Short mmCIF file of C-alpha atoms and ligand atoms in Angstrom, two decimals:
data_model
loop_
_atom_site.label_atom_id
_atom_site.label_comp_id
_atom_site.label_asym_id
_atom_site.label_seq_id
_atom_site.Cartn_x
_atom_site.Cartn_y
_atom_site.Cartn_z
CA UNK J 1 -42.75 37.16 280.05
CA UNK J 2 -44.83 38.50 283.02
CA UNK J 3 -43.48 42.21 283.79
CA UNK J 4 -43.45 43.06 287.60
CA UNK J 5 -45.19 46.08 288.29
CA UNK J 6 -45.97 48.92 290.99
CA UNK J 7 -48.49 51.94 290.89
CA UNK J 8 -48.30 54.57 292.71
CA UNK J 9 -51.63 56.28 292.11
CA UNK J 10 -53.33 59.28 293.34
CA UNK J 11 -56.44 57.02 293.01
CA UNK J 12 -60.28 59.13 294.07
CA UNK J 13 -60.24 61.91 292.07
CA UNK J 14 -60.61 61.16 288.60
CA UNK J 15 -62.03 57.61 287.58
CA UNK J 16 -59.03 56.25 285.54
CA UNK J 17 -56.22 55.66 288.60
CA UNK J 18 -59.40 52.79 289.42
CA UNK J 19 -59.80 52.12 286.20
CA UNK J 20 -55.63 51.37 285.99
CA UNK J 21 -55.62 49.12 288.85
CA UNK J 22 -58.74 47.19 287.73
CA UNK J 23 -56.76 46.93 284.02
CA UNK J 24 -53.53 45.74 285.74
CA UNK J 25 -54.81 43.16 288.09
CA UNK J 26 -57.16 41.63 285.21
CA UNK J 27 -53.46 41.23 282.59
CA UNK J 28 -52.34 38.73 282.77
CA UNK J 29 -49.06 40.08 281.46
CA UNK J 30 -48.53 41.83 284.77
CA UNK J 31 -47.67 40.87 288.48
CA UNK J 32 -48.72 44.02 290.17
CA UNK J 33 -46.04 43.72 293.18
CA UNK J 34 -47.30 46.70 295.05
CA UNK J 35 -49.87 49.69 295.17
CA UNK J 36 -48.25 53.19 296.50
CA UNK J 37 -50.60 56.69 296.92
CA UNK J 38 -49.72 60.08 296.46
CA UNK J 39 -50.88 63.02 296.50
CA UNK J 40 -53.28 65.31 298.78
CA UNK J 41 -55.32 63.53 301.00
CA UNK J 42 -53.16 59.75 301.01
CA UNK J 43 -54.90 58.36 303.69
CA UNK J 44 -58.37 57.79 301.95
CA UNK J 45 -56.75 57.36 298.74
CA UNK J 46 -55.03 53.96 300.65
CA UNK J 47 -58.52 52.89 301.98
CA UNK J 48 -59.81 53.30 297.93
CA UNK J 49 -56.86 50.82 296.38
CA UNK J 50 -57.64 48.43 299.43
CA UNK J 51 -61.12 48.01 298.77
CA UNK J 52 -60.61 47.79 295.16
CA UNK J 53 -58.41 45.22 296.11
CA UNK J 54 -60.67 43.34 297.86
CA UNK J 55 -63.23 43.34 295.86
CA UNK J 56 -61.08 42.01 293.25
CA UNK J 57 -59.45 39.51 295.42
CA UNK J 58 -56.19 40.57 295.49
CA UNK J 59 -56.04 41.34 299.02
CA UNK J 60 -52.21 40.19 299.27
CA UNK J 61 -50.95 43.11 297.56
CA UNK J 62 -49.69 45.76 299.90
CA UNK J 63 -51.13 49.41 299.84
CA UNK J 64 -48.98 51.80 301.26
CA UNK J 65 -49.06 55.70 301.95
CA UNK J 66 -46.64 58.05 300.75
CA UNK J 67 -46.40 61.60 300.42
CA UNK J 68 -49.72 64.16 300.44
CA UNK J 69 -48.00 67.49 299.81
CA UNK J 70 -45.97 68.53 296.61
CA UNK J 71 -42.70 69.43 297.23
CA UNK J 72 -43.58 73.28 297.15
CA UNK J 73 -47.40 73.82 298.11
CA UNK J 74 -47.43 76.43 295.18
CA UNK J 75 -49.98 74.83 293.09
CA UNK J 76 -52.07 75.77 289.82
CA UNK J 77 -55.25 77.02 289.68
CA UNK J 78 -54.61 80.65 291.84
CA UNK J 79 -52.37 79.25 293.94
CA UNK J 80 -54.67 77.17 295.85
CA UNK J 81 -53.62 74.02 297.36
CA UNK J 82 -56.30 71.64 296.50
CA UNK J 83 -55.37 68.13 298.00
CA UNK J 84 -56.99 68.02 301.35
CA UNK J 85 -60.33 67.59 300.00
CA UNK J 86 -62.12 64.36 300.46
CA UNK J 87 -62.18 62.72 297.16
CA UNK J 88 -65.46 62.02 295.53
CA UNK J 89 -64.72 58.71 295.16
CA UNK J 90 -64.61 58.01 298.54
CA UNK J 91 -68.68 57.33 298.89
CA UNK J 92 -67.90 53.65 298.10
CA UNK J 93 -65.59 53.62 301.46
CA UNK J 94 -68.27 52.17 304.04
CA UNK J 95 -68.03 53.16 307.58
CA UNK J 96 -66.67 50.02 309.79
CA UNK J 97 -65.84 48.11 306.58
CA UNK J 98 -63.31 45.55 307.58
CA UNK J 99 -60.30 46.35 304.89
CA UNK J 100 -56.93 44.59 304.85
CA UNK J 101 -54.59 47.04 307.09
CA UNK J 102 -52.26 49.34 305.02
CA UNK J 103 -48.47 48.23 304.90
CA UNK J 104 -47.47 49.51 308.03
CA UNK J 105 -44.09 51.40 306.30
CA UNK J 106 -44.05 54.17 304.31
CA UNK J 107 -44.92 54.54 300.39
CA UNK J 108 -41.67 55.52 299.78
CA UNK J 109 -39.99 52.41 301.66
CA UNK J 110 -42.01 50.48 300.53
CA UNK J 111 -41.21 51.52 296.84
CA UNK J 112 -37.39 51.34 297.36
CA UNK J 113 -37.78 47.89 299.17
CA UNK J 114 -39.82 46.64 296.12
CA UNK J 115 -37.24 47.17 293.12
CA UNK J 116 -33.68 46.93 294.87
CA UNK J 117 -34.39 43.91 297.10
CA UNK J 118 -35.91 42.24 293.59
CA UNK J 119 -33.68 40.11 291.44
CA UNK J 120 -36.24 40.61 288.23
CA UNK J 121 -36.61 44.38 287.15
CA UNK J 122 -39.80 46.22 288.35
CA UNK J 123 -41.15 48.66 286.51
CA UNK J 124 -42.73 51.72 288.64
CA UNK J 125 -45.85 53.17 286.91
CA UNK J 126 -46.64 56.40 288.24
CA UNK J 127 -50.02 57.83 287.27
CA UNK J 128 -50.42 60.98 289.94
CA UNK J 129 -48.19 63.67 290.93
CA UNK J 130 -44.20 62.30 290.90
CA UNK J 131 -43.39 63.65 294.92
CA UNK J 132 -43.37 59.82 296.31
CA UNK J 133 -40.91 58.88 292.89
CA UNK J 134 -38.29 61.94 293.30
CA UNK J 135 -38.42 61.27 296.81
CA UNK J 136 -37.05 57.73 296.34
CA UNK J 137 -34.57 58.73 293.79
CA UNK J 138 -33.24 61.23 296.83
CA UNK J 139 -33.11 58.70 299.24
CA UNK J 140 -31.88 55.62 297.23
CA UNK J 141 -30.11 57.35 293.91
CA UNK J 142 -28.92 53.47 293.16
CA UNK J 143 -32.72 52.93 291.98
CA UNK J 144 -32.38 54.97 288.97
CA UNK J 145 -30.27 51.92 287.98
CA UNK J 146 -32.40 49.21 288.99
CA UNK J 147 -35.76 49.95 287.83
CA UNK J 148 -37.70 52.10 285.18
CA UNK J 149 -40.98 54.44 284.61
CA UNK J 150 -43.50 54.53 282.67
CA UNK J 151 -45.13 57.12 283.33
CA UNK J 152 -48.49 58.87 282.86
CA UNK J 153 -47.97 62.85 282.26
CA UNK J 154 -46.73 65.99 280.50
CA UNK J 155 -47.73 66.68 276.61
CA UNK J 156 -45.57 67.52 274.26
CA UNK J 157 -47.32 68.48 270.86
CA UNK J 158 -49.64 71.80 270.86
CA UNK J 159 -50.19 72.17 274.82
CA UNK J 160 -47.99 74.64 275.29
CA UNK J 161 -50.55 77.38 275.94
CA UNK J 162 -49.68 78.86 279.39
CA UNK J 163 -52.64 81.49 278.59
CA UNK J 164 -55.30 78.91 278.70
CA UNK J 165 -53.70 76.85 281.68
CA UNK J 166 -53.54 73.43 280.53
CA UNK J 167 -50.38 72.17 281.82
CA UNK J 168 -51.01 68.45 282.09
CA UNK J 169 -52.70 67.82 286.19
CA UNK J 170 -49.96 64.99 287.08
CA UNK J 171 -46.66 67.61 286.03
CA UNK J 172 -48.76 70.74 287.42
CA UNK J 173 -49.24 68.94 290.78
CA UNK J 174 -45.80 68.74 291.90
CA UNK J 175 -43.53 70.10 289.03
CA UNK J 176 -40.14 70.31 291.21
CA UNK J 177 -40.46 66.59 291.81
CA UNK J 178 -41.22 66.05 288.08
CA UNK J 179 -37.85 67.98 287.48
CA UNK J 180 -36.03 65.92 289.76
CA UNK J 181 -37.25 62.54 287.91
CA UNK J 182 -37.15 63.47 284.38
CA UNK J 183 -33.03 64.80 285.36
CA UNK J 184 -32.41 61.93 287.11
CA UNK J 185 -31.24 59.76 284.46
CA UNK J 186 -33.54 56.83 285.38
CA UNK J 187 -35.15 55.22 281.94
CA UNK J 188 -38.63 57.01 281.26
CA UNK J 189 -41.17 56.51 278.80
CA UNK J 190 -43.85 59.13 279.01
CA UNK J 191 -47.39 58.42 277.80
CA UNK J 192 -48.36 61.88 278.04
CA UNK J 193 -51.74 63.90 277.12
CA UNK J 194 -50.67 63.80 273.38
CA UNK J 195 -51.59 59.85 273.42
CA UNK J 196 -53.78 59.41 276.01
CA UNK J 197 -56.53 62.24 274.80
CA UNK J 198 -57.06 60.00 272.41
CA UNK J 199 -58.43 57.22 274.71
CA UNK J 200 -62.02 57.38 275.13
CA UNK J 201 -64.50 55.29 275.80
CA UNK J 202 -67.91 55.74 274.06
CA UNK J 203 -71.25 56.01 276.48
CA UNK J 204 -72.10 52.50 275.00
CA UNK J 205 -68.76 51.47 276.29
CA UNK J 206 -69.12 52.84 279.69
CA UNK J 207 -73.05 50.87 279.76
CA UNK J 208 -71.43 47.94 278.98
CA UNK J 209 -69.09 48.19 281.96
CA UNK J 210 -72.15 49.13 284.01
CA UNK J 211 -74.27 46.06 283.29
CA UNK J 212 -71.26 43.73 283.13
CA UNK J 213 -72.87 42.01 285.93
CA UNK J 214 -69.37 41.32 288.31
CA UNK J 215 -68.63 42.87 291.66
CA UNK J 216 -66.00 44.58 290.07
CA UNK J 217 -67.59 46.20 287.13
CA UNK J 218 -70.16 46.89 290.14
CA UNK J 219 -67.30 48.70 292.50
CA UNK J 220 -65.94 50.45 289.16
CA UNK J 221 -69.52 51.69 288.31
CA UNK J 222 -70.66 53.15 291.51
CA UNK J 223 -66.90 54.73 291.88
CA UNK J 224 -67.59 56.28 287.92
CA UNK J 225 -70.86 57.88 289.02
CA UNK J 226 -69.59 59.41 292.20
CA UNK J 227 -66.40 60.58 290.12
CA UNK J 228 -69.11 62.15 287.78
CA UNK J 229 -66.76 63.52 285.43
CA UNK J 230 -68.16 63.26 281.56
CA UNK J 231 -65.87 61.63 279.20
CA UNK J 232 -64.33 59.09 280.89
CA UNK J 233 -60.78 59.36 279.20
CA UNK J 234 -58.28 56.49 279.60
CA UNK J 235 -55.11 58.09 280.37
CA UNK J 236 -53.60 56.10 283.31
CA UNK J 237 -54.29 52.55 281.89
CA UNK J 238 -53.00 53.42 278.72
CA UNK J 239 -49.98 53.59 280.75
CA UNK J 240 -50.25 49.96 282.04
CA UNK J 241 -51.15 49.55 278.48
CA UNK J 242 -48.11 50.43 277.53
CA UNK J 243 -45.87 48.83 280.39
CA UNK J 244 -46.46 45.93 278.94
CA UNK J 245 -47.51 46.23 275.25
CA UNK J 246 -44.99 49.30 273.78
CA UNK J 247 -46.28 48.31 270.13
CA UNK J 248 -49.46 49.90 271.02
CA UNK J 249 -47.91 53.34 270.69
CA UNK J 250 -45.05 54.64 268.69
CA UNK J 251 -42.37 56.58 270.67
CA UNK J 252 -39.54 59.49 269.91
CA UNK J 253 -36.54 59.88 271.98
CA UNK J 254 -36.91 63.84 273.35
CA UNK J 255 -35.24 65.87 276.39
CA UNK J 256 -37.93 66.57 278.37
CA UNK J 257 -37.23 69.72 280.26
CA UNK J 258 -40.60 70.62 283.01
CA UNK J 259 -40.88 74.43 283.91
CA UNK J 260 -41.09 75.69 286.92
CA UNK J 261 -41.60 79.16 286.98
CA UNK J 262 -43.62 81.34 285.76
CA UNK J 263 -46.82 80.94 283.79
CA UNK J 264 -45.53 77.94 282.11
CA UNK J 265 -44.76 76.56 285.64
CA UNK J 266 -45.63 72.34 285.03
CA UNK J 267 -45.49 72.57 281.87
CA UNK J 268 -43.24 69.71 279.91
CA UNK J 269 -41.02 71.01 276.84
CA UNK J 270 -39.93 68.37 274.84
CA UNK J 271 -37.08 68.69 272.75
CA UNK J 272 -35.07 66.70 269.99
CA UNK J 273 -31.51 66.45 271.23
CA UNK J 274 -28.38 64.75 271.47
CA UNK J 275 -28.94 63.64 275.03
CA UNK J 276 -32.60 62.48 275.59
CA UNK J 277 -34.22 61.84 278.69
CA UNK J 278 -37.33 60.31 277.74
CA UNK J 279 -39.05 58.27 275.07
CA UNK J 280 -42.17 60.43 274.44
CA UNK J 281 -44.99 58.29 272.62
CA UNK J 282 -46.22 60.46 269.86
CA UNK J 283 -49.06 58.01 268.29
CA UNK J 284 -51.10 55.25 269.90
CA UNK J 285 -53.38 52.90 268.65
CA UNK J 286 -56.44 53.61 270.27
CA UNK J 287 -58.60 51.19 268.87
CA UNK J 288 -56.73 47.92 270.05
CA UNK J 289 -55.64 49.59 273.11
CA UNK J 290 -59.80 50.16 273.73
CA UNK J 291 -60.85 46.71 273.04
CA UNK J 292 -57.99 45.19 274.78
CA UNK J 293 -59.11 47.32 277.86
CA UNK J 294 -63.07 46.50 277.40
CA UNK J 295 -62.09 42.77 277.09
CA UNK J 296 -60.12 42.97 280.29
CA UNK J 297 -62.52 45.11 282.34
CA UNK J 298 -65.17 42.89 281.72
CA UNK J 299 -63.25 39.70 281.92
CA UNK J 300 -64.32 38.28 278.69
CA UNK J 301 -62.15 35.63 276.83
CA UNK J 302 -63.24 37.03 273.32
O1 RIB N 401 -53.86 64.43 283.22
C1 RIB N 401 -54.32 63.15 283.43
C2 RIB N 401 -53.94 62.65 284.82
O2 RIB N 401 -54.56 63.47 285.79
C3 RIB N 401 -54.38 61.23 285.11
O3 RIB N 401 -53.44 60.57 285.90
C4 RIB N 401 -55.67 61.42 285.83
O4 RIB N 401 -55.93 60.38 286.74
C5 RIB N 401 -55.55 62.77 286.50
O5 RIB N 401 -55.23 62.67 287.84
CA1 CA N 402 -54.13 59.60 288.09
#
C-alpha cells in the first residue's frame, strides 16, 4: 500500500533534509502529499524544496512556510540564536528563477488541513526542529488522533554527555516544542542519532551520485558541495526509510522524556516504562537501507 506522507524539513543547512525529499519523491511506496519548513530562516528554506521540486518534476506538491523561531529563542551553542543566517545551500537559488509560488497559507494550516480533511492516514515526517508540529497539536489537539510521526531526532544510547554538548541538533533546536510532541500522546517512532549515525555513505558512494548524469543527481551535487560538510550522514532519509519500510530497523517501546533545563537542556532520556511514548529504533540495517537509497537516488531499476 502507498503511505501518504508530509515533511516538514528545515531543508539548507545540512545536505540530508535534500537528500530526504529526493529519497521520498523517487519511492514509490510514498505519495508525498505536502512539503512544510521550519526553522530559522523559512523563507529561503521554501524557495530550496520548490526548486528541488522542480527539478524533479513534482511541481504540484505544495511548499509552505511555517514557523522560523523556536518556541523560546534560548538556543545551544552560548546561547546564540543561529537561524537567521542564509543557508549555504541557498547558492543553487538563482536570482529571477521562475519557481512555482509557495502555498499561499501557513505551514501550520497547511499541515492540519493535510491529515484531518484526509480520509487515508498521513503520516507527518518531521526531520528539523518540532515548533511547526507542537504548534499544530496546540491548535488542532484532534490531530494527535488522526495522524502519526516518524520522526528524525533525540538519541537514546550513550549521548547523554551534557559536558561535551551533543544533544541531538533537531531536539536542541526547539526542545519545549519537542516536549510538547513527545507528551502529547500522538503515535511516535523516533529514528534518532543511535540509528541514523550509522548511515553513511562512502566517498565512492557520494561520486557515484555526482556522475549519475540526471538533473537531479546534478541539483543534489551542487547543493552537497555548497553544504560542504564531510561525511555525508543519512539521518533524515533513514526516516522516510523507515516510514515506509519499519523492518529496516528494530524498535523498543521507551518514555521519552526531553530536558529542558539546564546543561542537559534538548537532551532526550529514554526510559523503559509502563506507559511509553515512543517506539525508539535501537538497530538498523544499514546496509539495505544504503543500497535501497543509492538505487533510488540514482533511479536505477537494479
Ligand atoms: O541531528 C541530525 C539532524 O540535524 C538532521 O535532521 C539534519 O538534517 C540536521 O539538521
Ligand atoms: Ca534536517
Amino acid at each position: 500500500m502507498v503511505e501518504d506522507v508530509l515533511i516538514d524539513t528545515d531543508i539548507g543547512d545540512d545536505i540530508d533534509d535534500a537528500f530526504a525529499l529526493a529519497f521520498a519523491l523517487h519511492s514509490p511506496e510514498v505519495n508525498v502529499k505536502a512539503i512544510t519548513t521550519v526553522f530559522g530562516n523559512v523563507d529561503v528554506r521554501t524557495r530550496l524544496a520548490l526548486k528541488l521540486l522542480k527539478v524533479f518534476g513534482r511541481e504540484d506538491i505544495p511548499v509552505a512556510t511555517g514557523v522560523g523561531k523556536p518556541f523560546f529563542e534560548r538556543t545551544y551553542r552560548r546561547d546564540r540564536y543561529l537561524g537567521d543566517e542564509v543557508p549555504r545551500q541557498a547558492v543553487v537559488l538563482v536570482e529571477d528563477e521562475s519557481l512555482p509560488k509557495p502555498y499561499p497559507k501557513h505551514a501550520v494550516d497547511l499541515i492540519i488541513s493535510t491529515v484531518m480533511d484526509s480520509r487515508k492516514e498521513v503520516t507527518i515526517i518531521p526531520v528539523g526542529a518540532l515548533t511547526n508540529i507542537a504548534t499544530c497539536i496546540i491548535k488542532e489537539p484532534k490531530l494527535v488522533e488522526k495522524t502519526k510521526l516518524v520522526i528524525m531526532g533525540g538519541a537514546v544510547s550513550n549521548w547523554f554527555r551534557p559536558s561535551l554538548s551533543r544533544a541531538e541538533h533537531n531536539i536542541r533546536c526547539d526542545p519545549e516544542a519537542a516536549r510538547i510532541v513527545f507528551e502529547s500522546g500522538i503515535p511516535i517512532t523516533m529514528v534518532g542519532l543511535d540509528v541514523t549515525m550509522k548511515c553513511v555513505l562512502s566517498e565512492e558512494q557520494v561520486d557515484r551520485i555526482r556522475e549519475g548524469g540526471l538533473a537531479t543527481t546534478t541539483l543534489l551535487s551542487h547543493m552537497t558541495e555548497a553544504w560542504g560538510g564531510g561525511r555525508l550522514t543519512l539521518h533524515d532519509p533513514l526516516a522516510v526509510a523507515v516510514s515506509f519500510d519499519p523492518t529496516l530497523t528494530k524498535t523498543q517501546p521507551r518514555l521519552v522524556n526531553v530536558v529542558t533545563t539546564g546543561k542537559a537542556r534538548g537532551f532526550t532520556l529514554a526510559v523503559e516504562d509502563d506507559t511509553p511514548n515512543a517506539q525508539v529504533c535501537i538497530e538498523v540495517d544499514s546496509d539495505r537501507f544504503i543500497s535501497l537509497f543509492m538505487k533510488r537516488i540514482l533511479k536505477n531499476p537494479n
